[in-house]
CSV table of C-alpha atoms in Angstrom, one decimal:
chain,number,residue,atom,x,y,z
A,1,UNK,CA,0.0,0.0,0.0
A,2,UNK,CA,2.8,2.6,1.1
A,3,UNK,CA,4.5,1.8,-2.0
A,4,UNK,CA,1.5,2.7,-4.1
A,5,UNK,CA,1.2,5.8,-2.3
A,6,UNK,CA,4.3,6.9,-3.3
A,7,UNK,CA,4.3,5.8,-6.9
A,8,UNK,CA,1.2,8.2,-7.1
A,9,UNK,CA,3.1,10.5,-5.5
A,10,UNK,CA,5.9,11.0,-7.4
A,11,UNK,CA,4.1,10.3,-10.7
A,12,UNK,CA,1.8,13.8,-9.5
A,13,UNK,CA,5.0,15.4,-9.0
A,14,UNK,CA,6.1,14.4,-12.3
A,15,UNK,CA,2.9,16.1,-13.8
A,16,UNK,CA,3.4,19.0,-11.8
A,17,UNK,CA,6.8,19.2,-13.7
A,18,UNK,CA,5.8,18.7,-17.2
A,19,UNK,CA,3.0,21.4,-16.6
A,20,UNK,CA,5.2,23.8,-15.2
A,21,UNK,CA,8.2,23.1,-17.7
A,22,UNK,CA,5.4,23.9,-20.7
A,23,UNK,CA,4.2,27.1,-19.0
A,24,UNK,CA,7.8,28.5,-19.5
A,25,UNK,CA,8.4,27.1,-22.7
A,26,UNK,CA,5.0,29.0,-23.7
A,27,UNK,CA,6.0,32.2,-21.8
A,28,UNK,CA,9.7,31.6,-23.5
A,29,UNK,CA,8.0,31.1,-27.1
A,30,UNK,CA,5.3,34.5,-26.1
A,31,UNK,CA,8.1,36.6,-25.2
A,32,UNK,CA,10.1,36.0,-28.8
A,33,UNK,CA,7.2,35.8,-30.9
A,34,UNK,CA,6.2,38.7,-29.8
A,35,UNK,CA,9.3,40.3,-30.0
A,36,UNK,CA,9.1,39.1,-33.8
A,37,UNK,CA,6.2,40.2,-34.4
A,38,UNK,CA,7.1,44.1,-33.1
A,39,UNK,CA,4.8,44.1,-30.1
C-alpha cells in the first residue's frame, strides 16, 4: 500500500513538472514571438 502511495506521489510530482516546464516554454515562445512580431 505505502508503496503505491508513493508511486502516485511522485508520478503527481512528475505532472506537476511537465505542466510547469510547458508554461515556461510558452511564456519563452510569447516573449520571442512577440518580439518578432514588433509588439
Amino acid at each position: 500500500m505505502q508503496s503505491k502511495l508513493e508511486q502516485l506521489k511522485s508520478e503527481a510530482l512528475l505532472a506537476l513538472k511537465s505542466v510547469k516546464d510547458k508554461a515556461q516554454l510558452e511564456e519563452l515562445e510569447n516573449k520571442f514571438f512577440g518580439r518578432k512580431n514588433g509588439e
